[in-house]
JSON list of C-alpha atoms in Angstrom, two decimals:
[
{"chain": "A", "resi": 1302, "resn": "UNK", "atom": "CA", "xyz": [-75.08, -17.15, -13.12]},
{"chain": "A", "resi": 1303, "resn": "UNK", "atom": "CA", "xyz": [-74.30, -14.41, -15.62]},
{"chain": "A", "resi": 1304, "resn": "UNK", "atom": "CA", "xyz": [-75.59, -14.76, -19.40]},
{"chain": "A", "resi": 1305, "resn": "UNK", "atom": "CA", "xyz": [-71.76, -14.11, -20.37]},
{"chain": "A", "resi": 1306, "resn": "UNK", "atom": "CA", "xyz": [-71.46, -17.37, -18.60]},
{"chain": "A", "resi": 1307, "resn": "UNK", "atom": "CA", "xyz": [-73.15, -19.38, -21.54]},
{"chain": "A", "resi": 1308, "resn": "UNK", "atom": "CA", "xyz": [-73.23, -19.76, -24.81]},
{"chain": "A", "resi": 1309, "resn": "UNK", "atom": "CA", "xyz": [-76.46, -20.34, -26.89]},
{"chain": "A", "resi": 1310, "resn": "UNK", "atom": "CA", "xyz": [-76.34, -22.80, -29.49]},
{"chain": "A", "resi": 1311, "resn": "UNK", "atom": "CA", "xyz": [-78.30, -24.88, -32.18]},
{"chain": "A", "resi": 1312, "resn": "UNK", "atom": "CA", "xyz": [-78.44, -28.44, -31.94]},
{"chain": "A", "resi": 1313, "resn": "UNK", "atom": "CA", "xyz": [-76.10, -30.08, -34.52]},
{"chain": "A", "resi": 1314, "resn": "UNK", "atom": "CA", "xyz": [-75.49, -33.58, -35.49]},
{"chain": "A", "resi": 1315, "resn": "UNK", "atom": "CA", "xyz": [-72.49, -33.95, -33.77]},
{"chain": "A", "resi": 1316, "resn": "UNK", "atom": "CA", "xyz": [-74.04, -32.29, -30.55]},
{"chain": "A", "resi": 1317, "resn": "UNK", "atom": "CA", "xyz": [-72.77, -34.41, -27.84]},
{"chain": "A", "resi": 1318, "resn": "UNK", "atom": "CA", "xyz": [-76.58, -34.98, -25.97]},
{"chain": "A", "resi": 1319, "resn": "UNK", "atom": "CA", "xyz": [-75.82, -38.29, -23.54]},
{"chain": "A", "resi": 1320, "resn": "UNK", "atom": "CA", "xyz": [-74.36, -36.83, -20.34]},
{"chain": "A", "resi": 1321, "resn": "UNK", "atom": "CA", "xyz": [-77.97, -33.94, -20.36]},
{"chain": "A", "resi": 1322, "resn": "UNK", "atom": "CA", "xyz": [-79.72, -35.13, -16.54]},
{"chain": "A", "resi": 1323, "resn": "UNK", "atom": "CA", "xyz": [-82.60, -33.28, -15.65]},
{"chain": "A", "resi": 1324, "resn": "UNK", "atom": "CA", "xyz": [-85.40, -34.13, -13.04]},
{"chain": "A", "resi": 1325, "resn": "UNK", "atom": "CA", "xyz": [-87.67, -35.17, -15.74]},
{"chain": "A", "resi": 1326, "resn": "UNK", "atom": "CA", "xyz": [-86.86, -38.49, -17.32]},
{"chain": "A", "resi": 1327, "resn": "UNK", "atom": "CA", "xyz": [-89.46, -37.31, -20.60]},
{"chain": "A", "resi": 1328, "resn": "UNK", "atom": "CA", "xyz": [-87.08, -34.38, -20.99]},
{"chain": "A", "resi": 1329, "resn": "UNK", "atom": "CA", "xyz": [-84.27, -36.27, -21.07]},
{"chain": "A", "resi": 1330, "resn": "UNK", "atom": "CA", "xyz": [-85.46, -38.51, -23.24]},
{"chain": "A", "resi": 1331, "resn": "UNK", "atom": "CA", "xyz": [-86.32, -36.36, -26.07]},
{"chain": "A", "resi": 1332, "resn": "UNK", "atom": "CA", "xyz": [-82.98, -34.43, -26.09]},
{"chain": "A", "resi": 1333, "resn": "UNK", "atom": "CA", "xyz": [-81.17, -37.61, -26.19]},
{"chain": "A", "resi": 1334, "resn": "UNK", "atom": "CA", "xyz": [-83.56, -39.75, -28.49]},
{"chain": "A", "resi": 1335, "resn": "UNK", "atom": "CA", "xyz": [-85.56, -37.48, -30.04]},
{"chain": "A", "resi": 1336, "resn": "UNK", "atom": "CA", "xyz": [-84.39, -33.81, -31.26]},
{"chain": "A", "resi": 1337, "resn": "UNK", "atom": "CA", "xyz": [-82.13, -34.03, -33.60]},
{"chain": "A", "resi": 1338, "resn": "UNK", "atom": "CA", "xyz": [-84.88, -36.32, -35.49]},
{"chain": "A", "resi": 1339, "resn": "UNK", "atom": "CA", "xyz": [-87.49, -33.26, -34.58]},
{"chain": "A", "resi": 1340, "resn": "UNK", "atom": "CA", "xyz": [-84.97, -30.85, -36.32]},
{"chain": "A", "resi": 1341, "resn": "UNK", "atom": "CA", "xyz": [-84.11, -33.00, -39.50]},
{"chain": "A", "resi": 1342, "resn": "UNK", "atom": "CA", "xyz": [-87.95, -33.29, -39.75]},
{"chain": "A", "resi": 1343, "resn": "UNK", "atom": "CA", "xyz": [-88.72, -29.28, -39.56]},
{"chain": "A", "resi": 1344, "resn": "UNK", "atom": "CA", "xyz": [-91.01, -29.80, -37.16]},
{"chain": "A", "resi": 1345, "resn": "UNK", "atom": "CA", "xyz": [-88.98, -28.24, -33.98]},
{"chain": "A", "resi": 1346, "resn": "UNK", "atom": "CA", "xyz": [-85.59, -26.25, -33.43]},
{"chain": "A", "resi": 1347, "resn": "UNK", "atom": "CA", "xyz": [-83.81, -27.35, -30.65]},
{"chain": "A", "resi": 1348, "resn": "UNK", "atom": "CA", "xyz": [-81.01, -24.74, -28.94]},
{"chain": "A", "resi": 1349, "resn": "UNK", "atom": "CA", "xyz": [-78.60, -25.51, -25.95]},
{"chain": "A", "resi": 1350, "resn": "UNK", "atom": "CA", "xyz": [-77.04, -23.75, -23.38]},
{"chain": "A", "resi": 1351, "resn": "UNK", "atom": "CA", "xyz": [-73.86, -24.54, -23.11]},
{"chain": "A", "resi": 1352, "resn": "UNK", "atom": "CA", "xyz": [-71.63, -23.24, -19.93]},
{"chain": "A", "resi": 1353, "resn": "UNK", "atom": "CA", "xyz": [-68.43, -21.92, -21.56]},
{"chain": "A", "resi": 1354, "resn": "UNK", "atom": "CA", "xyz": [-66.33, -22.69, -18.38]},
{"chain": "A", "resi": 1355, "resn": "UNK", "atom": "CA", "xyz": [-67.01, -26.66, -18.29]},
{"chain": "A", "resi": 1356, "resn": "UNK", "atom": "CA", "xyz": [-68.47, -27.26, -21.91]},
{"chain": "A", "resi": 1357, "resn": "UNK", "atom": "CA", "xyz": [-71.90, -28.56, -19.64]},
{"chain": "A", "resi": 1358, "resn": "UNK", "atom": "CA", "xyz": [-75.21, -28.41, -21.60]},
{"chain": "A", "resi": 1359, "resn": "UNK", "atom": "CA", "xyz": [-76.67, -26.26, -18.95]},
{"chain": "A", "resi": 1360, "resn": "UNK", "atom": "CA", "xyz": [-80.27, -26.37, -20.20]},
{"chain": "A", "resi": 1361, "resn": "UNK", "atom": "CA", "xyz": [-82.14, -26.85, -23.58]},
{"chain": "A", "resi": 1362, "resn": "UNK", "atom": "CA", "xyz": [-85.53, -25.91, -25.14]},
{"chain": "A", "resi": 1363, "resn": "UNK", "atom": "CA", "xyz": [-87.01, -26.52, -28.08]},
{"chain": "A", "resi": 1364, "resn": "UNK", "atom": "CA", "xyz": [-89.28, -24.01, -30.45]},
{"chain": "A", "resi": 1365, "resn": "UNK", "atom": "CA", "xyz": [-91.65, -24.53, -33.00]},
{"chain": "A", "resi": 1366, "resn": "UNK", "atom": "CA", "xyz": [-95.00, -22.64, -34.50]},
{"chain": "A", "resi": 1367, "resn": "UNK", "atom": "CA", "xyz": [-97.78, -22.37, -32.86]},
{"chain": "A", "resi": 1368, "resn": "UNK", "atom": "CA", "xyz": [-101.32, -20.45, -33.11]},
{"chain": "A", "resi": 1369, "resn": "UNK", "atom": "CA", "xyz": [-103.93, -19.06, -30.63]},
{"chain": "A", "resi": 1370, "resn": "UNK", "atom": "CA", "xyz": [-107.28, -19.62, -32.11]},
{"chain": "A", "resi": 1371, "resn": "UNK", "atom": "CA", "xyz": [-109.71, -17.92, -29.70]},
{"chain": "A", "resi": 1372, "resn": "UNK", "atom": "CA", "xyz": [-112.86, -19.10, -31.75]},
{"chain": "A", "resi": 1373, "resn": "UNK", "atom": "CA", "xyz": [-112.59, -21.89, -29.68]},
{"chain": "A", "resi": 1374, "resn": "UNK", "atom": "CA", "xyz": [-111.87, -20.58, -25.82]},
{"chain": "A", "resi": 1375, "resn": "UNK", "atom": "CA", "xyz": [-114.02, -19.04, -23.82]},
{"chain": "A", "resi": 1376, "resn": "UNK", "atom": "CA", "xyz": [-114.98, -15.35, -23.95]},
{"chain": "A", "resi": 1377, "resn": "UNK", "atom": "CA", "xyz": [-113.26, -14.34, -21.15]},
{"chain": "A", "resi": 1378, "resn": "UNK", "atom": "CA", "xyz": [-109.94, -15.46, -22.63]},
{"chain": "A", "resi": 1379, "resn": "UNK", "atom": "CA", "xyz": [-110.90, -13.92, -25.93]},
{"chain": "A", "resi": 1380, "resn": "UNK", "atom": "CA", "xyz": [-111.33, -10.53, -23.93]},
{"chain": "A", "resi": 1381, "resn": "UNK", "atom": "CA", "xyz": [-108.19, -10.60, -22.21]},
{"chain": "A", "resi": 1382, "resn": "UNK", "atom": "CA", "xyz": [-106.46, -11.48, -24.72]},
{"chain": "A", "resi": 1383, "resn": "UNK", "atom": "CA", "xyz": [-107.89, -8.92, -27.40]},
{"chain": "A", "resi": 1384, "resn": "UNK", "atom": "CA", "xyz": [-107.71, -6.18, -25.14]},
{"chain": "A", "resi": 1385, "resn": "UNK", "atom": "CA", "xyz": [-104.28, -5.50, -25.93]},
{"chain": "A", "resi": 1386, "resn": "UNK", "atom": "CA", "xyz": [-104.30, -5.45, -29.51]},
{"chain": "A", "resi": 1387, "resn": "UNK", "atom": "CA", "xyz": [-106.34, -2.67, -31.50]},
{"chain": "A", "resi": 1388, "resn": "UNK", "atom": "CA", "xyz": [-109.39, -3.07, -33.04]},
{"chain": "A", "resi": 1389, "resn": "UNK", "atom": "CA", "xyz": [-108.71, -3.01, -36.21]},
{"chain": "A", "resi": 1390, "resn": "UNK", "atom": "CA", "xyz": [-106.04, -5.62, -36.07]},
{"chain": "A", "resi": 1391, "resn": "UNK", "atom": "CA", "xyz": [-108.13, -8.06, -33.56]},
{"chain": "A", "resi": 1392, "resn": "UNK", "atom": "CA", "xyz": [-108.53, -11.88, -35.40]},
{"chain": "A", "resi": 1393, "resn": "UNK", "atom": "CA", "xyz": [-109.42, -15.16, -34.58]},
{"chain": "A", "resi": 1394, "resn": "UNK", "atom": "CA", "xyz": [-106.06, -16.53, -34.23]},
{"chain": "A", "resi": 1395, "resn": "UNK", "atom": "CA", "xyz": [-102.85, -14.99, -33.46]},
{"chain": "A", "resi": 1396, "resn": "UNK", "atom": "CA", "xyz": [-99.32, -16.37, -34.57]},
{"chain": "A", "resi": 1397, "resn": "UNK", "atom": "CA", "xyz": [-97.32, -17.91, -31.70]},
{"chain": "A", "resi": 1398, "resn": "UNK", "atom": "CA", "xyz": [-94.18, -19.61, -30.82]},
{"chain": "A", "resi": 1399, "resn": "UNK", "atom": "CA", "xyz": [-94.21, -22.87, -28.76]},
{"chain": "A", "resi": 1400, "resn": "UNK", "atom": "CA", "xyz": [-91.66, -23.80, -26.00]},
{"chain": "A", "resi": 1401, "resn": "UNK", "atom": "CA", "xyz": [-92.09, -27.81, -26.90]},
{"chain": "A", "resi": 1402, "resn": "UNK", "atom": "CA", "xyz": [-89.78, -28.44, -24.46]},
{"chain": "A", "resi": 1403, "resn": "UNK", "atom": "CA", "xyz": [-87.43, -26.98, -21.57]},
{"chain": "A", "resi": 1404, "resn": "UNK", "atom": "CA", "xyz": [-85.41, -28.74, -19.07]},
{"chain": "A", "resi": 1405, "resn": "UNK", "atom": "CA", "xyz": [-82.21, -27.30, -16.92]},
{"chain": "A", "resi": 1406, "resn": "UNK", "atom": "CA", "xyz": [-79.43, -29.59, -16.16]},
{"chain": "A", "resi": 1407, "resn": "UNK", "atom": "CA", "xyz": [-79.48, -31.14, -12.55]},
{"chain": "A", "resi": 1408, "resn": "UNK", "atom": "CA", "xyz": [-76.41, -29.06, -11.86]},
{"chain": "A", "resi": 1409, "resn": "UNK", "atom": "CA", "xyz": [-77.62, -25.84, -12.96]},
{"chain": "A", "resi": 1410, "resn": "UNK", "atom": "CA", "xyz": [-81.04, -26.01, -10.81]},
{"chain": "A", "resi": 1411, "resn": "UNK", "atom": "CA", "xyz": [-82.24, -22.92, -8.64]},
{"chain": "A", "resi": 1412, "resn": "UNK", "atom": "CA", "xyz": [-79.37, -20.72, -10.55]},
{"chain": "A", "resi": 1413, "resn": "UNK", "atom": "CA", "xyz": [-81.83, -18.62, -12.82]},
{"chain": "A", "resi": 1414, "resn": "UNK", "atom": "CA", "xyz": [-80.98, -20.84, -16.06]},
{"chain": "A", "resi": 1415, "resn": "UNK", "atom": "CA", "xyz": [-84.30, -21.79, -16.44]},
{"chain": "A", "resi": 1416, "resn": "UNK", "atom": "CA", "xyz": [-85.23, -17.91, -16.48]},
{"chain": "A", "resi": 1417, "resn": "UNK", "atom": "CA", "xyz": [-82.27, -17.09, -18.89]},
{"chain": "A", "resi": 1418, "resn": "UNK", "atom": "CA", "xyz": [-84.03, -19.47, -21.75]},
{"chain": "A", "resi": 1419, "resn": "UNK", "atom": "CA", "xyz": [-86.89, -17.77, -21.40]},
{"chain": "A", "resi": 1420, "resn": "UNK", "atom": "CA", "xyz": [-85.53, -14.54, -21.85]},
{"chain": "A", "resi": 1421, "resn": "UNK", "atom": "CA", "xyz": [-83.57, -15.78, -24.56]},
{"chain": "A", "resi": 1422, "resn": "UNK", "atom": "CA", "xyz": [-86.83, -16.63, -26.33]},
{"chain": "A", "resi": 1423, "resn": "UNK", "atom": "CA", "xyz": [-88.39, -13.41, -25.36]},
{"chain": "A", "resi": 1424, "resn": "UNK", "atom": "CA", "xyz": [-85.30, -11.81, -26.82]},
{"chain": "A", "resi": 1425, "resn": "UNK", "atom": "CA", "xyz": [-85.26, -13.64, -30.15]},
{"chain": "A", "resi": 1426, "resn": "UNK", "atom": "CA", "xyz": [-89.05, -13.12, -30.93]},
{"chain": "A", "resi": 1427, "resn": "UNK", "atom": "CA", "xyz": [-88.74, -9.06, -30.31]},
{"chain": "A", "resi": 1428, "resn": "UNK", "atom": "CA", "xyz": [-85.59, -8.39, -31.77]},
{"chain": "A", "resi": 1429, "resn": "UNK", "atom": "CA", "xyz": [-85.30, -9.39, -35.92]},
{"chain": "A", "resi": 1430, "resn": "UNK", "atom": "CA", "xyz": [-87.43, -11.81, -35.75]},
{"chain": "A", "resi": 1431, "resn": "UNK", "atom": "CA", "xyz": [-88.30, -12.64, -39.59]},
{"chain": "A", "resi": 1432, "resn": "UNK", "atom": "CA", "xyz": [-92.09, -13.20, -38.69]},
{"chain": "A", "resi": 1433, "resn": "UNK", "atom": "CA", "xyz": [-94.91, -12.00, -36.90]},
{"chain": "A", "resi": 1434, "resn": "UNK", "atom": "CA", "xyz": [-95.22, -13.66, -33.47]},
{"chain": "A", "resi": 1435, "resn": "UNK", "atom": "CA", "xyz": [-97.14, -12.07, -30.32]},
{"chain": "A", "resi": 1436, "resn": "UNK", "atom": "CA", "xyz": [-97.45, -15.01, -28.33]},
{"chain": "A", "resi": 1437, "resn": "UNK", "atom": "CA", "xyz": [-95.24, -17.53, -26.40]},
{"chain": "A", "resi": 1438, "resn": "UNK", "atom": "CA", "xyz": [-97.10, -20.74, -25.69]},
{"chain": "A", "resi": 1439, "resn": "UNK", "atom": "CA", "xyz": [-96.08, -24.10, -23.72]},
{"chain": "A", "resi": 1440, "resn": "UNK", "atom": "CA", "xyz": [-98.18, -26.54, -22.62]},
{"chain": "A", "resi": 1441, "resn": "UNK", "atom": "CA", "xyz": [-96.61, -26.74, -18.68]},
{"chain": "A", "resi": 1442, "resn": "UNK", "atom": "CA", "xyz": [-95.95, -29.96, -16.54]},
{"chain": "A", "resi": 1443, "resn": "UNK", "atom": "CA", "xyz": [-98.48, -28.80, -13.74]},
{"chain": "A", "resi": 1444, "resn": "UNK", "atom": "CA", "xyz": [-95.14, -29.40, -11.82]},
{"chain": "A", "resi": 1445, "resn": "UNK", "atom": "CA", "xyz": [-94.08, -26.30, -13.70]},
{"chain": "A", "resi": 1446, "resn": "UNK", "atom": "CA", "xyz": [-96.18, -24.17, -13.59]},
{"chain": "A", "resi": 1447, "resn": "UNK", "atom": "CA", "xyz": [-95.15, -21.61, -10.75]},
{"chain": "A", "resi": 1448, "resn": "UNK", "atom": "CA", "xyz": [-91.79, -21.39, -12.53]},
{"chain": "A", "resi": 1449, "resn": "UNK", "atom": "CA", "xyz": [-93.59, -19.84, -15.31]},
{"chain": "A", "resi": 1450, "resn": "UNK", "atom": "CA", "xyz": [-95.51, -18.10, -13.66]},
{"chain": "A", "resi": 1451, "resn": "UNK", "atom": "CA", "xyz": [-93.14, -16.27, -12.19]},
{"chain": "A", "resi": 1452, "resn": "UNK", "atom": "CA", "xyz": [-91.75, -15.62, -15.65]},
{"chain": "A", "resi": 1453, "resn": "UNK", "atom": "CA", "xyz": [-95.02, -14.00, -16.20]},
{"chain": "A", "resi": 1454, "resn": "UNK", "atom": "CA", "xyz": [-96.89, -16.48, -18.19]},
{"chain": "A", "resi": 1455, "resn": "UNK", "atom": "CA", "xyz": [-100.82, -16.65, -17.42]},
{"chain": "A", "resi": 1456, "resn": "UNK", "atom": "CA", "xyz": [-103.16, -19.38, -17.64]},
{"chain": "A", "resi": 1457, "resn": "UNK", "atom": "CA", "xyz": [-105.45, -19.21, -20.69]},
{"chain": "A", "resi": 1458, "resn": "UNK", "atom": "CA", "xyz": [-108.38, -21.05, -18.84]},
{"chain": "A", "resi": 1459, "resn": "UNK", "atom": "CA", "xyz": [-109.28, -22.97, -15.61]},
{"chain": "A", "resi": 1460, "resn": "UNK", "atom": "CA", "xyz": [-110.82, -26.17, -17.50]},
{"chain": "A", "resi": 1461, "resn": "UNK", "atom": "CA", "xyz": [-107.73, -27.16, -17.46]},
{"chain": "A", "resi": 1462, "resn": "UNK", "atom": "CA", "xyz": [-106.31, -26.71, -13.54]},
{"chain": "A", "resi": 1463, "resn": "UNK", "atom": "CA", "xyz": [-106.49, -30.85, -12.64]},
{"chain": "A", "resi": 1464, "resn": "UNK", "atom": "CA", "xyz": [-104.83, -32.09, -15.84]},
{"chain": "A", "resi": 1465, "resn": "UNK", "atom": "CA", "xyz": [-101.05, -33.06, -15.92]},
{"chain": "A", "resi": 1466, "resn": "UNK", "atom": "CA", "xyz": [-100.03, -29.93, -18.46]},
{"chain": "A", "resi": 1467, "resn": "UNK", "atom": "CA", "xyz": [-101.48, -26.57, -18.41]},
{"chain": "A", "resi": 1468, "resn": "UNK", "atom": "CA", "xyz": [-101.75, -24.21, -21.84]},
{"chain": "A", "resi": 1469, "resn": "UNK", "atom": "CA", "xyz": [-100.27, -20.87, -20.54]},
{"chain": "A", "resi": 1470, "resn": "UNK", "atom": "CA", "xyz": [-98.99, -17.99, -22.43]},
{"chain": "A", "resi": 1471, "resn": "UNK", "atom": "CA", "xyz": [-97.26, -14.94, -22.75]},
{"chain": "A", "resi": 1472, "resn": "UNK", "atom": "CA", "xyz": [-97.96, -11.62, -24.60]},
{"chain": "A", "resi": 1473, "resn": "UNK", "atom": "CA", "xyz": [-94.40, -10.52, -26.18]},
{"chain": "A", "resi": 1474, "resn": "UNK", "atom": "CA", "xyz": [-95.46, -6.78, -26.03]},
{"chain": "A", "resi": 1475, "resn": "UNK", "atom": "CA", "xyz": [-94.97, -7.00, -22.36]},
{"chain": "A", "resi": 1476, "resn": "UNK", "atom": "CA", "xyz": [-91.42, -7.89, -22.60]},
{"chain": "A", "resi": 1477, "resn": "UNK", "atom": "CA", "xyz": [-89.02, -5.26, -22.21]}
]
């Protein structure tokens, strides 16, 4: 699949949500039940792929703002995570987005979508973005977690590695 092969787009209104299957019947739920009440609210901004060739919602996510506060992780993730940024400018907390949600149509499984959105938020967070955000957060299905992985998201800590979600991240300077 090509990105010239989509179309991003917000969720309206009159998006058309009820024929969206993915594997996960949460993820399905909240695009059908739940967004557009998210986005009325403020409290999440909902975008869909949509495959210009059939008009299929190919995948969706969700953004909305997040924070790293690393007063209260562990050193080590304090460390890595500081290490990057100069002295000077090192804090407690750094602004972040979070992916809320992101599911890929049944049909459009194993054809990169899922690595397209991701890109696509990569993309809008380091070009014009109208705020300050280094981070990309999501709180992963431990189902999903190789997936971003291989998108180059890291763990922030181990506490976490029997739970049903993981808190990964990603630093936006290393997009490029």
């Amino acid at each position: 699949m090509n990105r010239e092969d989509f179309d991003l787009l917000d969720l309206t209104p009159d998006s058309n949500l009820e024929l969206f299957k993915c594997a996960e019947g949460d993820l399905n739920e909240f695009l059908i039940d739940e967004a557009k009440d998210y986005q009325t609210e403020m409290l999440a901004k909902t975008y869909l792929l949509i495959h210009r060739e059939s008009g299929d919602i190919a995948a969706y996510y969700s953004l909305l703002n997040d924070v790293i506060r690393l007063n209260e992780t562990e050193k080590s993730v304090r460390n890595r995570i500081n290490r990057k940024i100069p002295f000077s400018k090192q804090r407690n907390h750094y602004p972040a987005v979070k992916v809320g949600r992101l599911a890929v149509s049944e049909k459009y499984i194993g054809q990169g979508v899922g690595r397209l959105m991701l890109d696509s938020v990569k993309f809008i967070f380091t070009h014009g973005n109208r705020t300050g955000c280094r981070f990309i957060t999501v709180d992963a299905l431990a189902t999903a977690t190789g997936f971003y992985e291989l998108n180059k998201f890291r763990f922030f800590t181990e506490k976490d590695k029997d739970d049903d979600t993981r808190l990964m991240y990603f630093d936006l300077k290393d997009f490029g």
